[in-house]
Amino acid sequence: MRTGEVFALTWDDIDLENKIIKIKLSVGIKTATLVLVFLTQFLGEILDLYRVINCWDKVIHFLAGVLFYWYFIEMYISQTKDKKICFLGAVYSLGISAIWEFLEFASDKFLFTNMQSGKLIYQNGLEDTMYDLLLGAAGATALWMVDMLIFKIR
């Protein structure tokens, strides 16, 4: 369980008898997560859009950067209205993007998949990883800028 979720818990969320902890996510977060899973797993893998559309992987990593930032802000924004939290959201998103790339690398090495092959003809695995990280950071930065503008307007 993430720190933000722990701090957001109330006694109503904890059922000691059944050993259950309820974690509340907004409808927006749930919807965005389902859309990302649909885009990556169904369209990307089952319909093979990673191979059919050259930039599919890049779009996914950009959107994932946005989503990871949004997760962080959803967890912490209710506790503080400090705009510094927005910067931490961008850092969190980049960290999760890096972990994603580590998992792709591990999958390629130990499960013999081909996740970091570079979907574009001119790319190798390293270039693919770097572009994925850059696009994840770009997605988080884009939403961070929007949040900073919102804080400035308020």
mmCIF file of C-alpha atoms in Angstrom:
data_model
loop_
_atom_site.group_PDB
_atom_site.id
_atom_site.type_symbol
_atom_site.label_atom_id
_atom_site.label_comp_id
_atom_site.label_asym_id
_atom_site.label_seq_id
_atom_site.Cartn_x
_atom_site.Cartn_y
_atom_site.Cartn_z
ATOM 1 C CA MET A 1 0.000 0.000 0.000
ATOM 2 C CA ARG A 2 1.321 3.441 -0.910
ATOM 3 C CA THR A 3 1.967 6.110 1.703
ATOM 4 C CA GLY A 4 -0.691 8.449 0.343
ATOM 5 C CA GLU A 5 -3.285 5.705 0.545
ATOM 6 C CA VAL A 6 -2.319 4.912 4.146
ATOM 7 C CA PHE A 7 -2.704 8.564 5.181
ATOM 8 C CA ALA A 8 -6.051 8.811 3.397
ATOM 9 C CA LEU A 9 -7.531 5.802 5.206
ATOM 10 C CA THR A 10 -10.270 6.203 7.766
ATOM 11 C CA TRP A 11 -11.489 3.606 10.254
ATOM 12 C CA ASP A 12 -14.442 2.972 7.939
ATOM 13 C CA ASP A 13 -11.970 1.689 5.321
ATOM 14 C CA ILE A 14 -10.508 -0.963 7.620
ATOM 15 C CA ASP A 15 -12.381 -4.192 8.354
ATOM 16 C CA LEU A 16 -10.316 -6.019 10.986
ATOM 17 C CA GLU A 17 -12.655 -9.010 11.239
ATOM 18 C CA ASN A 18 -12.418 -9.864 7.527
ATOM 19 C CA LYS A 19 -8.865 -8.483 7.172
ATOM 20 C CA ILE A 20 -9.886 -6.122 4.368
ATOM 21 C CA ILE A 21 -8.681 -2.610 3.619
ATOM 22 C CA LYS A 22 -10.720 -0.612 1.111
ATOM 23 C CA ILE A 23 -8.753 1.747 -1.127
ATOM 24 C CA LYS A 24 -10.803 4.453 -2.784
ATOM 25 C CA LEU A 25 -9.812 5.671 -6.225
ATOM 26 C CA SER A 26 -11.662 8.296 -8.168
ATOM 27 C CA VAL A 27 -13.792 7.278 -11.128
ATOM 28 C CA GLY A 28 -11.358 9.187 -13.355
ATOM 29 C CA ILE A 29 -8.368 7.168 -12.157
ATOM 30 C CA LYS A 30 -10.248 3.888 -12.542
ATOM 31 C CA THR A 31 -11.368 4.831 -16.040
ATOM 32 C CA ALA A 32 -7.908 6.020 -17.098
ATOM 33 C CA THR A 33 -6.340 2.800 -15.791
ATOM 34 C CA LEU A 34 -8.833 0.665 -17.709
ATOM 35 C CA VAL A 35 -8.199 2.690 -20.862
ATOM 36 C CA LEU A 36 -4.421 2.271 -20.498
ATOM 37 C CA VAL A 37 -4.756 -1.481 -19.947
ATOM 38 C CA PHE A 38 -7.100 -1.701 -22.952
ATOM 39 C CA LEU A 39 -4.673 0.283 -25.128
ATOM 40 C CA THR A 40 -1.620 -1.720 -24.093
ATOM 41 C CA GLN A 41 -2.985 -5.234 -23.745
ATOM 42 C CA PHE A 42 -5.940 -5.500 -26.093
ATOM 43 C CA LEU A 43 -5.085 -3.101 -28.869
ATOM 44 C CA GLY A 44 -1.315 -3.245 -28.490
ATOM 45 C CA GLU A 45 -0.754 -6.948 -27.914
ATOM 46 C CA ILE A 46 -3.846 -8.802 -29.118
ATOM 47 C CA LEU A 47 -4.466 -6.665 -32.220
ATOM 48 C CA ASP A 48 -0.684 -6.204 -32.588
ATOM 49 C CA LEU A 49 -0.788 -2.416 -32.927
ATOM 50 C CA TYR A 50 2.743 -2.223 -31.522
ATOM 51 C CA ARG A 51 3.901 -3.703 -34.815
ATOM 52 C CA VAL A 52 1.250 -2.213 -37.111
ATOM 53 C CA ILE A 53 1.545 1.420 -35.948
ATOM 54 C CA ASN A 54 5.147 2.531 -35.486
ATOM 55 C CA CYS A 55 4.422 5.195 -32.877
ATOM 56 C CA TRP A 56 1.969 3.109 -30.791
ATOM 57 C CA ASP A 57 4.561 2.370 -28.109
ATOM 58 C CA LYS A 58 5.462 6.056 -27.898
ATOM 59 C CA VAL A 59 1.847 7.139 -27.454
ATOM 60 C CA ILE A 60 1.415 4.542 -24.702
ATOM 61 C CA HIS A 61 4.492 5.748 -22.800
ATOM 62 C CA PHE A 62 3.388 9.385 -23.055
ATOM 63 C CA LEU A 63 -0.081 8.508 -21.740
ATOM 64 C CA ALA A 64 1.445 6.354 -19.005
ATOM 65 C CA GLY A 65 3.529 9.341 -17.866
ATOM 66 C CA VAL A 66 0.343 11.377 -17.608
ATOM 67 C CA LEU A 67 -1.439 8.589 -15.730
ATOM 68 C CA PHE A 68 1.400 7.966 -13.260
ATOM 69 C CA TYR A 69 1.511 11.701 -12.469
ATOM 70 C CA TRP A 70 -2.246 11.720 -11.993
ATOM 71 C CA TYR A 71 -2.052 8.757 -9.580
ATOM 72 C CA PHE A 72 0.417 10.621 -7.404
ATOM 73 C CA ILE A 73 -1.602 13.837 -7.377
ATOM 74 C CA GLU A 74 -4.805 11.920 -6.540
ATOM 75 C CA MET A 75 -3.064 10.298 -3.575
ATOM 76 C CA TYR A 76 -1.557 13.458 -2.110
ATOM 77 C CA ILE A 77 -3.513 16.492 -3.292
ATOM 78 C CA SER A 78 -6.278 15.926 -0.738
ATOM 79 C CA GLN A 79 -3.702 16.287 2.035
ATOM 80 C CA THR A 80 -2.009 19.447 0.852
ATOM 81 C CA LYS A 81 -2.579 22.272 -1.594
ATOM 82 C CA ASP A 82 1.161 22.989 -1.867
ATOM 83 C CA LYS A 83 2.282 23.349 -5.472
ATOM 84 C CA LYS A 84 5.574 21.590 -4.660
ATOM 85 C CA ILE A 85 3.596 18.367 -4.600
ATOM 86 C CA CYS A 86 3.093 18.797 -8.353
ATOM 87 C CA PHE A 87 6.857 18.624 -8.929
ATOM 88 C CA LEU A 88 7.033 15.472 -6.822
ATOM 89 C CA GLY A 89 4.280 14.017 -9.004
ATOM 90 C CA ALA A 90 6.458 14.499 -12.071
ATOM 91 C CA VAL A 91 9.420 12.854 -10.292
ATOM 92 C CA TYR A 92 7.179 9.964 -9.174
ATOM 93 C CA SER A 93 5.970 9.483 -12.743
ATOM 94 C CA LEU A 94 9.522 9.339 -14.059
ATOM 95 C CA GLY A 95 10.434 6.797 -11.370
ATOM 96 C CA ILE A 96 7.514 4.548 -12.263
ATOM 97 C CA SER A 97 8.425 4.882 -15.953
ATOM 98 C CA ALA A 98 11.963 3.734 -15.111
ATOM 99 C CA ILE A 99 10.610 0.744 -13.173
ATOM 100 C CA TRP A 100 8.439 -0.104 -16.203
ATOM 101 C CA GLU A 101 11.574 -0.154 -18.349
ATOM 102 C CA PHE A 102 13.392 -2.341 -15.811
ATOM 103 C CA LEU A 103 10.490 -4.792 -15.993
ATOM 104 C CA GLU A 104 10.628 -4.794 -19.798
ATOM 105 C CA PHE A 105 14.364 -5.497 -19.625
ATOM 106 C CA ALA A 106 13.880 -8.303 -17.085
ATOM 107 C CA SER A 107 11.106 -9.798 -19.187
ATOM 108 C CA ASP A 108 13.350 -9.815 -22.247
ATOM 109 C CA LYS A 109 16.257 -11.390 -20.345
ATOM 110 C CA PHE A 110 14.474 -13.981 -18.238
ATOM 111 C CA LEU A 111 11.229 -14.703 -20.098
ATOM 112 C CA PHE A 112 12.727 -14.339 -23.581
ATOM 113 C CA THR A 113 10.216 -11.746 -24.749
ATOM 114 C CA ASN A 114 11.040 -8.956 -27.164
ATOM 115 C CA MET A 115 9.691 -5.881 -25.383
ATOM 116 C CA GLN A 116 12.729 -3.635 -25.871
ATOM 117 C CA SER A 117 13.548 -4.529 -29.424
ATOM 118 C CA GLY A 118 12.804 -1.066 -30.728
ATOM 119 C CA LYS A 119 9.537 -0.944 -32.600
ATOM 120 C CA LEU A 120 10.872 1.428 -35.251
ATOM 121 C CA ILE A 121 13.290 0.074 -37.841
ATOM 122 C CA TYR A 122 16.086 2.497 -36.917
ATOM 123 C CA GLN A 123 15.938 1.834 -33.178
ATOM 124 C CA ASN A 124 17.727 -0.624 -30.998
ATOM 125 C CA GLY A 125 16.684 -1.573 -27.455
ATOM 126 C CA LEU A 126 18.624 1.255 -25.810
ATOM 127 C CA GLU A 127 17.083 3.901 -28.056
ATOM 128 C CA ASP A 128 13.637 2.442 -27.460
ATOM 129 C CA THR A 129 14.162 2.621 -23.689
ATOM 130 C CA MET A 130 15.440 6.196 -23.812
ATOM 131 C CA TYR A 131 12.535 7.360 -25.991
ATOM 132 C CA ASP A 132 10.077 5.587 -23.686
ATOM 133 C CA LEU A 133 11.560 7.332 -20.628
ATOM 134 C CA LEU A 134 11.611 10.702 -22.385
ATOM 135 C CA LEU A 135 8.001 10.362 -23.459
ATOM 136 C CA GLY A 136 6.908 9.255 -19.989
ATOM 137 C CA ALA A 137 8.649 12.340 -18.604
ATOM 138 C CA ALA A 138 7.032 14.499 -21.300
ATOM 139 C CA GLY A 139 3.568 13.212 -20.358
ATOM 140 C CA ALA A 140 4.149 13.932 -16.679
ATOM 141 C CA THR A 141 5.655 17.339 -17.450
ATOM 142 C CA ALA A 142 2.690 18.282 -19.632
ATOM 143 C CA LEU A 143 0.243 17.565 -16.816
ATOM 144 C CA TRP A 144 2.571 19.228 -14.283
ATOM 145 C CA MET A 145 2.504 22.431 -16.375
ATOM 146 C CA VAL A 146 -1.289 22.317 -16.458
ATOM 147 C CA ASP A 147 -1.367 21.904 -12.677
ATOM 148 C CA MET A 148 1.056 24.795 -12.206
ATOM 149 C CA LEU A 149 -1.194 27.002 -14.343
ATOM 150 C CA ILE A 150 -4.209 25.962 -12.271
ATOM 151 C CA PHE A 151 -2.336 26.818 -9.035
ATOM 152 C CA LYS A 152 -1.362 30.189 -10.528
ATOM 153 C CA ILE A 153 -4.966 30.967 -11.504
ATOM 154 C CA ARG A 154 -6.265 30.135 -8.003
#
